[in-house]
Coordinates of C-alpha atoms and ligand atoms in Angstrom, one line a residue:
X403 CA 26.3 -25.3 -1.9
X404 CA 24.8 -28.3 -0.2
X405 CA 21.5 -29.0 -1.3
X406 CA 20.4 -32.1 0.2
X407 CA 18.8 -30.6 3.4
X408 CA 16.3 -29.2 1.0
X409 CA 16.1 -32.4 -0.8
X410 CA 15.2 -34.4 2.1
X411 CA 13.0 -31.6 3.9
X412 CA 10.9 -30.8 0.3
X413 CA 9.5 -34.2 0.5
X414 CA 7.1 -32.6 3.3
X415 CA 6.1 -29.9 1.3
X416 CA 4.8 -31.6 -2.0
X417 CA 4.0 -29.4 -5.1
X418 CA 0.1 -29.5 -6.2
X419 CA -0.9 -29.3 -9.4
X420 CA -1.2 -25.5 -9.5
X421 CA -0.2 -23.2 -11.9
X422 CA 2.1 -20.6 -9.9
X423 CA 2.3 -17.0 -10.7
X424 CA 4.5 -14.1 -8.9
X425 CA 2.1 -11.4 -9.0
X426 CA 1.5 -7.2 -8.2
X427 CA 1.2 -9.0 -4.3
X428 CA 3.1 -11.7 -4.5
X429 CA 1.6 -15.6 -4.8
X430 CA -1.9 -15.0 -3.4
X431 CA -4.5 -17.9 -3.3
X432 CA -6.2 -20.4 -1.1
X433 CA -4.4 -20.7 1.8
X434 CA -4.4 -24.8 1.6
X435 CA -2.4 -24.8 -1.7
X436 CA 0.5 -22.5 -0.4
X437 CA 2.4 -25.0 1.9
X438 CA 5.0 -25.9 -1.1
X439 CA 5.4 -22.0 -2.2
X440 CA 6.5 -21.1 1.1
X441 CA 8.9 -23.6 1.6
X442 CA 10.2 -22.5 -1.7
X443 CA 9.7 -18.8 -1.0
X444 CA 11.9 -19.1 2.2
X445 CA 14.9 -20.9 -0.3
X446 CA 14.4 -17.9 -2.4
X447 CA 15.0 -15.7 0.5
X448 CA 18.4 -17.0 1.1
X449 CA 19.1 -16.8 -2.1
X450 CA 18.3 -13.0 -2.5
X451 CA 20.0 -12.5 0.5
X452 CA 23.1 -14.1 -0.9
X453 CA 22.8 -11.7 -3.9
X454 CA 22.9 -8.8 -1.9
X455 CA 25.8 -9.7 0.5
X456 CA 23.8 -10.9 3.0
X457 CA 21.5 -8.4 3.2
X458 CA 18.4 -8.9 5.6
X459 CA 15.5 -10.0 2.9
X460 CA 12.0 -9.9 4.2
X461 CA 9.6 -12.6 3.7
X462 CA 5.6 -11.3 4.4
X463 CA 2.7 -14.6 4.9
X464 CA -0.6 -12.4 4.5
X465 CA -3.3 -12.0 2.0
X466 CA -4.3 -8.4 2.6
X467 CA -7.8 -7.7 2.2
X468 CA -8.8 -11.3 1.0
X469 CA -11.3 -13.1 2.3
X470 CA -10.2 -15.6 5.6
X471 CA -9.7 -18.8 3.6
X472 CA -6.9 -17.3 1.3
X473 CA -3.6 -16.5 1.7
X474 CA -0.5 -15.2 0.2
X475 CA 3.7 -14.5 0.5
X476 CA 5.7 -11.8 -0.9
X477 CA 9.3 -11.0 -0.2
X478 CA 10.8 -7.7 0.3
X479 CA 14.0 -6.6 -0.6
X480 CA 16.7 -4.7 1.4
X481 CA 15.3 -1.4 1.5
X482 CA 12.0 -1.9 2.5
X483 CA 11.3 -1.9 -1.3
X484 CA 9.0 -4.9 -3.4
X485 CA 10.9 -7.4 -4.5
X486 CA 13.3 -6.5 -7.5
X487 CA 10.9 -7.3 -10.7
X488 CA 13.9 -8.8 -12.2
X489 CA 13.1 -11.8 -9.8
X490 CA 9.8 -12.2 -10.1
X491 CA 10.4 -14.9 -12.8
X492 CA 12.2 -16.6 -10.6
X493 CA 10.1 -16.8 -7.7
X494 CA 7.4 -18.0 -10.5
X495 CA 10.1 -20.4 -12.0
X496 CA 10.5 -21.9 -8.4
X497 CA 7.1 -22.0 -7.2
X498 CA 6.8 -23.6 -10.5
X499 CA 9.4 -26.6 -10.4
X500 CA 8.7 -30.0 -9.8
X501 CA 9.6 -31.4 -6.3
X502 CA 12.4 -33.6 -8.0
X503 CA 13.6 -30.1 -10.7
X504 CA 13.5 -28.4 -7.2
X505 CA 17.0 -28.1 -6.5
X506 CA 17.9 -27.4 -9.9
X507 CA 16.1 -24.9 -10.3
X508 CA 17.7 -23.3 -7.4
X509 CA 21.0 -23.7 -8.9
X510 CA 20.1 -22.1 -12.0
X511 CA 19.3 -19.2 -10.1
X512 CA 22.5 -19.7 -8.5
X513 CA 24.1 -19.3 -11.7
X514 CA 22.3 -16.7 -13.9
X515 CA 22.4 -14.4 -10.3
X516 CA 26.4 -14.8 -10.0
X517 CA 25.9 -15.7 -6.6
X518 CA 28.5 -16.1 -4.0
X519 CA 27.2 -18.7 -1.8
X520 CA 29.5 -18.5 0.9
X521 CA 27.5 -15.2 2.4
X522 CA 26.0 -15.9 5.5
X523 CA 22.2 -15.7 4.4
X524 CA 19.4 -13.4 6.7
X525 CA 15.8 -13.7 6.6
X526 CA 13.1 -11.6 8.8
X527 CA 9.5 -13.5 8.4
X528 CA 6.2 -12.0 9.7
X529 CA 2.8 -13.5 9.5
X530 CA -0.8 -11.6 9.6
X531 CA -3.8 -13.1 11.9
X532 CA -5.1 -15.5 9.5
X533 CA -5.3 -18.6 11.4
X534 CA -3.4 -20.7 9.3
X535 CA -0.5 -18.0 8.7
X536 CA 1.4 -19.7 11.2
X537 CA 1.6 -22.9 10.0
X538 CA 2.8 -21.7 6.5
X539 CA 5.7 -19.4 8.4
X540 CA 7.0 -22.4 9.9
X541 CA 7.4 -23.7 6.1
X542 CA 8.8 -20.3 4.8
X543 CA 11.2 -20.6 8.2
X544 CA 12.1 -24.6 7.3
X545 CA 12.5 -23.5 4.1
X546 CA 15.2 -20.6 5.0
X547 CA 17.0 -22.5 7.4
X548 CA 17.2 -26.2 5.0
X549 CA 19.4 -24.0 3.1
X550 CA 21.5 -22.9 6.1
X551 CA 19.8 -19.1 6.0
X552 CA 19.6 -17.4 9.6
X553 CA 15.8 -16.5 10.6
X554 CA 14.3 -13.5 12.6
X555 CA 10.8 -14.6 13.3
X556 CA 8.9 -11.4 14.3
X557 CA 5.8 -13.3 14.6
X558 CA 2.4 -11.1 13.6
X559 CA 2.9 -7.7 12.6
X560 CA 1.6 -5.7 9.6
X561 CA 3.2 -5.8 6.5
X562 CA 4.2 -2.0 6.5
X563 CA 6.0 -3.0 9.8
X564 CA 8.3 -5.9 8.6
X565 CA 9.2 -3.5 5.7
X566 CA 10.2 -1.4 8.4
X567 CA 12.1 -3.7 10.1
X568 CA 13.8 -4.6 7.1
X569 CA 15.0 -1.5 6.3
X570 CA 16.0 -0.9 10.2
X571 CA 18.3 -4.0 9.7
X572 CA 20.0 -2.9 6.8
X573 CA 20.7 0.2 7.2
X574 CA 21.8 -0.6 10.8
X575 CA 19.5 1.1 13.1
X576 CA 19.4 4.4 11.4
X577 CA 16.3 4.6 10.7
X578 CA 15.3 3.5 13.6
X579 CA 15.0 -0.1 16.4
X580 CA 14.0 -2.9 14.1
X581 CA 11.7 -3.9 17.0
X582 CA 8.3 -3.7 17.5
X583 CA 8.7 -1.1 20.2
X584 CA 11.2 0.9 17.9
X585 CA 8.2 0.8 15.3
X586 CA 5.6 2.2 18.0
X587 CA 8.1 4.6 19.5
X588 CA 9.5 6.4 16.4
X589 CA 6.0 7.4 15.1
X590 CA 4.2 8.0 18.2
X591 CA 7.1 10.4 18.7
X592 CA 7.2 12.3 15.9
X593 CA 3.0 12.3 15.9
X594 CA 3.9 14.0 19.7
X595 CA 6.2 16.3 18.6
X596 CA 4.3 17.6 15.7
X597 CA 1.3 17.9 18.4
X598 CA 3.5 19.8 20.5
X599 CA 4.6 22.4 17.2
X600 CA 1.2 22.4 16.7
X601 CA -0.5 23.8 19.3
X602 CA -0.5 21.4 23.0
X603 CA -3.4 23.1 23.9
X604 CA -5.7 21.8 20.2
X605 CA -7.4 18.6 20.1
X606 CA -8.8 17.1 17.5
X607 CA -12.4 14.7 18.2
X608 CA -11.7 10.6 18.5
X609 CA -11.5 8.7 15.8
X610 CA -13.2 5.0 15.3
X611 CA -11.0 2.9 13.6
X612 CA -12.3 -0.5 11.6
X613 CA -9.5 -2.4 12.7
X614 CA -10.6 -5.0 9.6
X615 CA -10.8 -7.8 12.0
X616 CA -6.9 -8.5 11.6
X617 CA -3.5 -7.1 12.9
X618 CA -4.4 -3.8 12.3
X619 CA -6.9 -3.5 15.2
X620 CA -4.2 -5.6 17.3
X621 CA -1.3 -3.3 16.3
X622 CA -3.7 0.1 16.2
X623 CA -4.4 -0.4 19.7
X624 CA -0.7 -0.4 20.7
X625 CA -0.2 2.4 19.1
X626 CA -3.3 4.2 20.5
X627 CA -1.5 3.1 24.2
X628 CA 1.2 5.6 23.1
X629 CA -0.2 8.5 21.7
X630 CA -3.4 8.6 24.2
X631 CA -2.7 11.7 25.5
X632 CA -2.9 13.2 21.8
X633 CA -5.2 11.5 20.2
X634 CA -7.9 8.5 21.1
X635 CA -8.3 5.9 18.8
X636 CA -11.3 3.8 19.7
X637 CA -10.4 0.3 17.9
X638 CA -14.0 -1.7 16.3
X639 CA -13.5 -4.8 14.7
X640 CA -10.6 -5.6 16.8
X641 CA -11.1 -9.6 15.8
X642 CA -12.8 -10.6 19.1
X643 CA -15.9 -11.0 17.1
X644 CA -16.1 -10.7 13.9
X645 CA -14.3 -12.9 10.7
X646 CA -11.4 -10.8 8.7
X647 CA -12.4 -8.7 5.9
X648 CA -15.8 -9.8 6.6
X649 CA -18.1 -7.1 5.6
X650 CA -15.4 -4.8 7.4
X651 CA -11.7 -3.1 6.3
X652 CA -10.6 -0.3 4.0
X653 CA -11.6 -2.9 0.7
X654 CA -14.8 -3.3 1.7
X655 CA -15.4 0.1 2.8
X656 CA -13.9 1.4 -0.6
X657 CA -15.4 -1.3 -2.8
X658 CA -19.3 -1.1 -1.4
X659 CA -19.1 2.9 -0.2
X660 CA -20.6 1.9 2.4
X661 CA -20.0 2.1 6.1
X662 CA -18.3 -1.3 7.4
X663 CA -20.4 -3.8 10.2
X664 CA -19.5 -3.3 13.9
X665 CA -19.1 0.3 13.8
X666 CA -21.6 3.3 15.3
X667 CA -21.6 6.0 13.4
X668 CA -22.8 9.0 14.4
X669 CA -23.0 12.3 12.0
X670 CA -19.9 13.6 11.9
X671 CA -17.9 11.3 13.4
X672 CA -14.4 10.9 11.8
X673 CA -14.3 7.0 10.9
X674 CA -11.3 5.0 9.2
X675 CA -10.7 1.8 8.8
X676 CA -7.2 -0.1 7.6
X677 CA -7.2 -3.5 5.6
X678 CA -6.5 -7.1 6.3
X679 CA -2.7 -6.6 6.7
X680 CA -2.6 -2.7 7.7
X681 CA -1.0 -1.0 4.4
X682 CA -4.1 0.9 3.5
X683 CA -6.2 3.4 4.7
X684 CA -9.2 5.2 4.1
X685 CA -11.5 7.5 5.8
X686 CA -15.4 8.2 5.9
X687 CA -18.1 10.1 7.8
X688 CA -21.6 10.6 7.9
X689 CA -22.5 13.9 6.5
X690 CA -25.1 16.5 7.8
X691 CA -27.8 15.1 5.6
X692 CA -26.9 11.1 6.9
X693 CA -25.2 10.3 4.4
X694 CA -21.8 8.3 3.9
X695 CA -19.0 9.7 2.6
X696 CA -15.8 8.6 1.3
X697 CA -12.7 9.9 2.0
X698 CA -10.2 7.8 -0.1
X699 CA -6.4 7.5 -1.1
X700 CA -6.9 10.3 -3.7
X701 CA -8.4 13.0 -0.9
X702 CA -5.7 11.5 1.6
X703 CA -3.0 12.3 -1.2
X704 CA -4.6 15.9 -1.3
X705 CA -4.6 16.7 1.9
X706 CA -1.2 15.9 2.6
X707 CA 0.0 17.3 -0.8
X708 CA -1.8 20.3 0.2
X709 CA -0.2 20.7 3.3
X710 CA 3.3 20.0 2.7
X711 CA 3.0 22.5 0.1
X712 CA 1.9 24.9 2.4
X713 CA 5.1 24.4 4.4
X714 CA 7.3 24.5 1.9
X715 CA 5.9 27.9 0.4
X716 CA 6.4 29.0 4.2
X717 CA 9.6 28.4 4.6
X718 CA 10.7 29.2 1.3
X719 CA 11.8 26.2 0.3
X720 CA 12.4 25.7 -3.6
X721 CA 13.2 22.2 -4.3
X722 CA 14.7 21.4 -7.6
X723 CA 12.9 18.1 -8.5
X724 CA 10.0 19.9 -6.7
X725 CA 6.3 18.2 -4.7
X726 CA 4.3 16.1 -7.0
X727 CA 1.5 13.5 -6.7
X728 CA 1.8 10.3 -8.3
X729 CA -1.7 8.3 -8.7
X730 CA -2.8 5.8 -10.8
X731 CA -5.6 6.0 -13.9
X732 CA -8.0 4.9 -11.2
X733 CA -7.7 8.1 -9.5
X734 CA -10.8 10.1 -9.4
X735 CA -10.8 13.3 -12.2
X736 CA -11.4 15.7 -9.7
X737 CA -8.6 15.1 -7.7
X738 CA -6.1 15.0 -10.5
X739 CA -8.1 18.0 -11.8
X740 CA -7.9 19.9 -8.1
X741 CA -3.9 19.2 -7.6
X742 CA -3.0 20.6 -11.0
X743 CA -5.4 23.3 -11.9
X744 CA -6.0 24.5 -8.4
X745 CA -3.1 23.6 -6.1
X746 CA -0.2 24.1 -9.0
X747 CA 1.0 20.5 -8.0
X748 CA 2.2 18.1 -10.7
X749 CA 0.6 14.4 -11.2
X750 CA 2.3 11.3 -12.9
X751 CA -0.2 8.7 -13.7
X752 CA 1.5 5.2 -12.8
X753 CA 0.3 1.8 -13.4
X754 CA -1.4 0.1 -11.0
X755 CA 0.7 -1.6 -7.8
X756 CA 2.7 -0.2 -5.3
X757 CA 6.1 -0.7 -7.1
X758 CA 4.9 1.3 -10.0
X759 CA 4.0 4.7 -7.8
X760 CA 6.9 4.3 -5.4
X761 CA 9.0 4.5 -8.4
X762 CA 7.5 7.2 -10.3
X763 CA 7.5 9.0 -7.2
X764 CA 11.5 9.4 -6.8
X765 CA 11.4 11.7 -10.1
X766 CA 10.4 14.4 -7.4
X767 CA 12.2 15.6 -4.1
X768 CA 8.5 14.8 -2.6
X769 CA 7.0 12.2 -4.0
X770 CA 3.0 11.8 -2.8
X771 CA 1.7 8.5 -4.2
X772 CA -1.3 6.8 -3.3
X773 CA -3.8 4.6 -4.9
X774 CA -7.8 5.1 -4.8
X775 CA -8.2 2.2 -2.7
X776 CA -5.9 3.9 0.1
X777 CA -2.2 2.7 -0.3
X778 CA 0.6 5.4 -0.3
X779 CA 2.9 7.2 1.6
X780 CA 5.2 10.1 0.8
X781 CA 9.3 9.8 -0.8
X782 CA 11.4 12.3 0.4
X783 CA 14.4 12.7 -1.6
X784 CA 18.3 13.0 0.3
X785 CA 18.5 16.4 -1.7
X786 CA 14.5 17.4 -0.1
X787 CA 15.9 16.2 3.4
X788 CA 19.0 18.2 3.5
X789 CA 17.3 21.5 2.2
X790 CA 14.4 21.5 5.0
X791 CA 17.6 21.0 7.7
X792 CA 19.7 23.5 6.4
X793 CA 16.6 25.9 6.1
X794 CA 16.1 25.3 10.2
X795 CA 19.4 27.0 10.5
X796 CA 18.7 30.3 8.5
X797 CA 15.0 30.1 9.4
X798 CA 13.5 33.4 10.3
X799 CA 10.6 33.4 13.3
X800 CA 7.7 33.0 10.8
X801 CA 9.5 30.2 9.1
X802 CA 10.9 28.1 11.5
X803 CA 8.0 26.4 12.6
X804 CA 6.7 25.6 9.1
X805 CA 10.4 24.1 8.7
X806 CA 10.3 22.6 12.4
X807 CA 6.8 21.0 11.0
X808 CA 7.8 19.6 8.1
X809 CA 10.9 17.8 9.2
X810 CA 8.6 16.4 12.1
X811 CA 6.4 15.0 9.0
X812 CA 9.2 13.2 7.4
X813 CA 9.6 11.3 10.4
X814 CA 6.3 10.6 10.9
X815 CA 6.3 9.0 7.1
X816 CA 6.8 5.6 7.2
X817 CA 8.8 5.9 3.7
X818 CA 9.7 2.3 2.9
X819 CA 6.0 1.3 1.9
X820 CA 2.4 2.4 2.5
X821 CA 1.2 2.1 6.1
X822 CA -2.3 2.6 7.3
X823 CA -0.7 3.6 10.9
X824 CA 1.4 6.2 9.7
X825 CA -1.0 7.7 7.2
X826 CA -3.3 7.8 9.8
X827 CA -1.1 9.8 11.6
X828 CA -0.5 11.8 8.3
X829 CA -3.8 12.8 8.0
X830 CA -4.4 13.2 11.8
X831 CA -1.6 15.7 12.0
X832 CA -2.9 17.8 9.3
X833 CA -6.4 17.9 10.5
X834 CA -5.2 18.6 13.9
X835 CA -3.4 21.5 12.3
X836 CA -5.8 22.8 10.3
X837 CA -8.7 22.4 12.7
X838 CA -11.4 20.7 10.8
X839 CA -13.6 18.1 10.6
X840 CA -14.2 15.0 7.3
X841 CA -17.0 17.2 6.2
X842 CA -14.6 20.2 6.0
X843 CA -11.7 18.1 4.3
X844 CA -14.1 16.7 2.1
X845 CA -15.1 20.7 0.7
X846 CA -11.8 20.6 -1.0
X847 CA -13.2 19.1 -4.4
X848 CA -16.5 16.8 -5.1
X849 CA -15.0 13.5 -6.5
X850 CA -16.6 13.1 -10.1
X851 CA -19.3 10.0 -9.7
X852 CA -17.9 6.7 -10.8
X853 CA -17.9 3.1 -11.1
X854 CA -15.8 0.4 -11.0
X855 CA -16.9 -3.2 -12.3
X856 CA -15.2 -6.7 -13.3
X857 CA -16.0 -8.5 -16.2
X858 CA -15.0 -12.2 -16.8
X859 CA -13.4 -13.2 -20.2
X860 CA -11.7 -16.3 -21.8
X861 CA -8.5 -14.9 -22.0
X862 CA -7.9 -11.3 -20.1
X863 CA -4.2 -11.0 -21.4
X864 CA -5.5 -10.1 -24.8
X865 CA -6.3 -6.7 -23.5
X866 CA -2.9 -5.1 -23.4
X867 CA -3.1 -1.8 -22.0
X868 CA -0.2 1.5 -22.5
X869 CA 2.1 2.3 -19.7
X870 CA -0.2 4.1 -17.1
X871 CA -3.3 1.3 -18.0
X872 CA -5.6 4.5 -19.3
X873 CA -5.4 3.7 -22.9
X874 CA -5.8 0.0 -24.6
X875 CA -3.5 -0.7 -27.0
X876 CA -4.8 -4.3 -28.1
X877 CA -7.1 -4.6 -29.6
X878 CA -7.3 -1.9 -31.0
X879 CA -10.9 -1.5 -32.2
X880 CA -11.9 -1.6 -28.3
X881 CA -10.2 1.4 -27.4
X882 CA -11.7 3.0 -30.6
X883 CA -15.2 2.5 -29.3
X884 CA -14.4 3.7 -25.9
X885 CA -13.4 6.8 -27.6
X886 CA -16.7 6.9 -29.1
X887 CA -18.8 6.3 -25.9
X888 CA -16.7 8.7 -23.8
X889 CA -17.4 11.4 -25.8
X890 CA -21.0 11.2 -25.6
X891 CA -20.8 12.4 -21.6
X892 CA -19.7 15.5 -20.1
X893 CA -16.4 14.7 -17.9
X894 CA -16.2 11.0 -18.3
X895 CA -13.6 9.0 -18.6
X896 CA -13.7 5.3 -18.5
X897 CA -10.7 2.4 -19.4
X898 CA -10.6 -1.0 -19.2
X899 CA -7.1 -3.5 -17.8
X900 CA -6.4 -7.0 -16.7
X901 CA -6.8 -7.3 -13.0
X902 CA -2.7 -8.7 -11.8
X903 CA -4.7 -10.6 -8.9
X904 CA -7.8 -12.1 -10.1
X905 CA -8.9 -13.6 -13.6
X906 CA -11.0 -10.8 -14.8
X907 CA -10.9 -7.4 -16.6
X908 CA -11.7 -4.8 -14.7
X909 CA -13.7 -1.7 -16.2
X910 CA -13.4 2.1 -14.3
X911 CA -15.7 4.8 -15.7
X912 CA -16.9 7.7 -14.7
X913 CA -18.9 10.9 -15.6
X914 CA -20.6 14.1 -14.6
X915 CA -23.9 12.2 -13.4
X916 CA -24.3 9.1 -12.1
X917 CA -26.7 8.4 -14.6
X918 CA -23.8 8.6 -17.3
X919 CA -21.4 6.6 -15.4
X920 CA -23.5 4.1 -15.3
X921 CA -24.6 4.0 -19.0
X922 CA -20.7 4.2 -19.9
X923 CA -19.7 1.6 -17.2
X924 CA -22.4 -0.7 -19.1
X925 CA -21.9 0.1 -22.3
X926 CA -17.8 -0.4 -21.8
X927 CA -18.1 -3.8 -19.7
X928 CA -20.1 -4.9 -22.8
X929 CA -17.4 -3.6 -25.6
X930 CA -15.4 -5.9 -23.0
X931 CA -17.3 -8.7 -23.2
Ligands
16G918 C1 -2.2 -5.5 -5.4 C2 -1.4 -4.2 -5.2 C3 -2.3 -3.1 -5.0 C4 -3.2 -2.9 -6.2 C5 -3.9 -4.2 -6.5 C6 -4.6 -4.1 -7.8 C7 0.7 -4.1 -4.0 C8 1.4 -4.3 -2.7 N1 -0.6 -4.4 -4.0 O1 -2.9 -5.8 -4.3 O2 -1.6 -1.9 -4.8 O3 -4.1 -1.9 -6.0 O4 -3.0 -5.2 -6.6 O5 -5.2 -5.3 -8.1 O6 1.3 -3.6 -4.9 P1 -5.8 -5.7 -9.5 O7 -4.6 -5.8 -10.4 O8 -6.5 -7.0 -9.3 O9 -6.7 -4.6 -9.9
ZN919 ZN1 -3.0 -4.8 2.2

């Protein structure tokens, strides 16, 4: 393999003295420290792609829901999926090098991975809005092609629809165009079809999305173009305006419960808004008493858990892995409380990030994961997919449009990775279906009051937490006086973990009152301390 393109083309993307760490999303930092990690992540990119015959390996410039002056990359492997963890030592390790251990670093790769580098390498690269995302995808793109890598440049999209391309590439179209339009056309089609099972005649009010100032708005719009005859989407924080993230998007919304700037809310009006790089979702309204209310990824996670159910019982479909709900130890009690006492429907607790849920959720035929904060999307197993077509065969009248339904909803799923648009379209189905407003969605449970606070330590890797992050197992005297504290409340539960993105510990606790919660939250963040 011929290295001294690389060589000769690193010398304009010098390493700074930065510590560089692969993290839950990837390398995420101020955006004017990146140059040499993209470069770098782009050589990586061939590599992978190497690895896996040539396979078509993603390559995302974005950093979500973080302020404007930050930025990030993460790569996505073959199937839509997060980068194999297994190589997330190596994107450290390379990120890491020196400019002059570059190259061998590269070849050590080359060597532990066994890979044949004759394969013709192929990248696909995407950027968010941020204004300097596209100088740092012409260094991911210098980076591919300096080791001789081929690159699809798809320009801005979100980061749920380069996954999607991804997947569409490998697994050659059948899963649909890996193009933009393909994107819009697949889910606005389903989202019409399903209208159609539905009932053409039922409407469902407007919604007002918070586009987050990003792509989101840009790409929401599109989509609004082709489902306008089934649902309007009025787009606010569309960028024109406003700064990204600022005061607006699904983080800020979930973080400050509070309604986001730029957006009129009246009472009752069904409001959502998506993050910096569209992959999460939440929803909110303004109650009869004029007050704001939450709906986040643990009611979305409901709701459609709730509804597939429904279908399934309808058709009479027994799956043998069955539905479950995965969520993580953020997830509010009374949800995990409502899906397995009331609606019979399993939970797995994973640890926080994507990755964890998404693989979790393939123990099930239907796999609902989301997070709190409003990233998810629904698995549906090969075993799941051929049950609910063979059942449309032997379907009687009443069953066959519960089966016609769900395997509408499948398509409608954006599979390969959380997606704000597609969830939307999730949610919008099912309260199209169902007839009802937030306030009515929101009857299902009353989420348990809680509060979630960061705490800044010395070293935040002492505090090693169990597999699902709701116990600590180090040290151990801390989780023995959370024990304490917890009991003293009815309902609470509280535990502490190392954020993956930020240097602090982050405390979750929560209670019957919000008087508790916030006594336990205080009490806990100074046990922390
Ligand atoms: C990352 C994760 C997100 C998680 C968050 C937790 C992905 C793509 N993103 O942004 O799902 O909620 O990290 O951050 O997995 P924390 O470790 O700082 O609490
Ligand atoms: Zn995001």
């Amino acid at each position: 393999m011929d290295f001294t393109v690389v060589t000769k083309n690193g010398l304009n993307h010098p390493k700074p003295d930065i510590k560089f760490t692969y993290g839950t999303a990837g390398f995420r930092m101020k955006a004017d420290l990146l140059d040499s990690v993209m470069f770098r992540m782009g050589l990586l990119a061939v590599l992978r792609s190497k690895c896996k015959e040539g396979k078509s390996i993603g390559v995302m410039v974005t950093a979500s829901h973080n302020p404007e002056p930050d930025n990030g990359v993460k790569l996505v492997d073959p199937y839509g999926e997060m980068l194999e963890q297994s190589w997330e030592k190596h994107a450290t390790k390379i990120a890491q090098s020196s400019d002059t251990d570059l190259v061998q670093c590269l070849q050590d790769v080359v060597s532990e991975e066994n890979i044949n580098t004759s394969v013709t390498a192929n990248v696909v690269v995407g950027m968010d809005t941020r204004l300097v995302s596209t100088a740092l995808l012409s260094s991911v793109r210098e980076g591919v092609e300096s080791l001789g890598g081929q690159c699809k440049d798809y320009g801005v999209v979100s980061t749920p629809q380069l996954h999607y391309f991804v997947t569409c590439i490998n697994t050659n179209g059948s899963y649909g165009e890996p193009t933009e339009e393909g994107y819009f056309k697949k889910f606005s089609n389903a989202f019409i079809k399903l209208h159609n099972l539905i009932g053409s005649n039922l409407t469902t009010r407007p919604s007002k999305l918070d586009g987050a100032n990003g792509v989101g708005a840009l790409k929401g719009r599109v989509l609004s173009k082709y489902i306008s005859e089934y649902l309007k989407i009025d787009v606010f924080n569309d960028g024109t305006n406003g700064i990204l993230n600022k005061g607006c998007g699904a983080d800020f919304v979930k973080t400050n419960q509070k309604a986001p700037a730029g957006i009129e809310m009246e009472v009752n009006d069904k409001c959502l808004a998506y993050d910096g790089d569209a992959d999460r979702v939440v929803y909110f309204y303004k109650n009869s008493e004029n007050k704001f209310k939450l709906l986040d990824g643990d009611k979305i996670a409901t709701l459609i858990a709730s509804f597939i159910k429904e279908k399934l019982d309808i058709a009479g479909i027994q799956l043998d892995k069955g539905l479950g709900v995965v969520q993580t130890a953020y997830a509010n009690g009374s949800s995990t409380n409502y899906l397995n006492d009331k609606m019979g429907v399993p939970v797995t607790i994973a640890k926080t990030g994507v990755k964890h849920l998404h693989h979790k959720a393939l123990s099930y035929d239907i796999g609902v994961y989301f997070e709190a904060n409003g990233h998810g999307t629904v698995i549906y197993s090969d075993n799941a997919k051929a049950r609910i077509a063979s059942a449309a065969k032997t379907a009687t009248n009443d069953q066959k449009r519960a089966v016609e339904i769900l395997s509408a909803f499948i398509d409608l799923t954006n599979e390969t990775v959380g997606d704000a648009m597609s969830d939307m379209l999730l949610v919008e189905t099912v309260l199209l279906e169902r007839q009802i407003t937030c306030e009515s969605w929101d009857r299902e449970y009353t989420d348990l009051p809680n509060k979630l606070s960061k705490v800044a330590v010395k070293d935040r890797r002492v505090i090693q937490p169990n597999e699902d992050e709701t116990r600590v197992l180090q040290p151990t005297e801390l989780q023995d006086k959370i024990d304490q504290v917890v009991k003293l409340f009815p309902k609470a539960r509280s535990f502490v973990r190392p954020s993956g993105t930020e240097d602090v510990v982050r405390v979750y606790a929560e209670a019957e009152t919000a008087e508790a919660t916030a006594k336990l939250s205080a009490f806990v963040s100074r046990c922390v301390y």
